[in-house]
Amino acid sequence: MRLFYRYQDLAPQLVPLDYTTCPEVKVPYELIGSMPELKDNPFRQRIAQVFSQDGDGHMTLENFLDMFSVMSEMAPRDLKAYYAFKIYDFNNDNYICAWDLGQTVTRLTRGELSAEEVTLVCEKVLDEADSDHDGRLSLEDFQNMILRAPDFLSTFHIRI
């Protein structure tokens, strides 16, 4: 119920208190992205896109609940890894390529690395984690990389 009220508070003019009469309501990305839990996250737009039904960042209550469930501290590690993979797959091709890694590194470092430094980091990640040497990370490659970095997913959560 607490999450329903958080959702309703984002757009009280859109989300009725009696939700049984209007289940197809979507809260716009602009409101989702400005939530205290997301507003400083460099991946806020990708998070909203990945969890939204249409990939546009506008969320139904179900999308909103899914996002908070996956980002909770109690969510299973495999589920967190799956969604982290989807968030870092910027071009939505089901692989994390050098371009996706560049987008990820740039966001993680808030743009403080030079293009050469970003390229070097991306090459190093691919060299270490690309098990079949195809120049990109599959979900399996990503999950294996995460297993070697146990602290990675501990930062992949939202507190409510």
Phi, psi and omega in degrees: 000325181299319179291324176300315181292327175298316179296313181295323179294335179294324182211072183300334179286339180261322188259110180286154175293326174268089187286348182293339182269350187214062187287347183264021178290140174233130175273130183297150180306322183305325179279321178298311183294342180265001178299144179306327182290338184241337194303331180260003181277123181294348180254014186304318181292317178295318179302311180297319179297315183295321183273345180281146184303318184259001181077011183261356180091347177278131190243136167281170176301318180299317177300316181299315178296319178300315181301311181292327178295311181294323183274002179285156179296337185272352183295143179299145181305317181297321179294317177299317180297318179301313181286327174299318177302313180297322180292320181280349177274077187298327182267007173055039179256010180069022172218155172254107182264180180302322180295315177301316179298321178299317177298317181295310181298317180300318179290318181297326181263005179055035175075016184275353178263149175288166179301322179295319179294320177298314179300317179299315178297316180298316178298319180295316179298313180297319179299319183281324193250344183278091188292330181258007174054042178260007176083012180205162180258126171278172176302319180297315177302315182297315180297320177295322178296318180296323179300330179276353179231074187300335180283344185305306185283348178292340177267359184266067178206163178239132175267136176248000000 
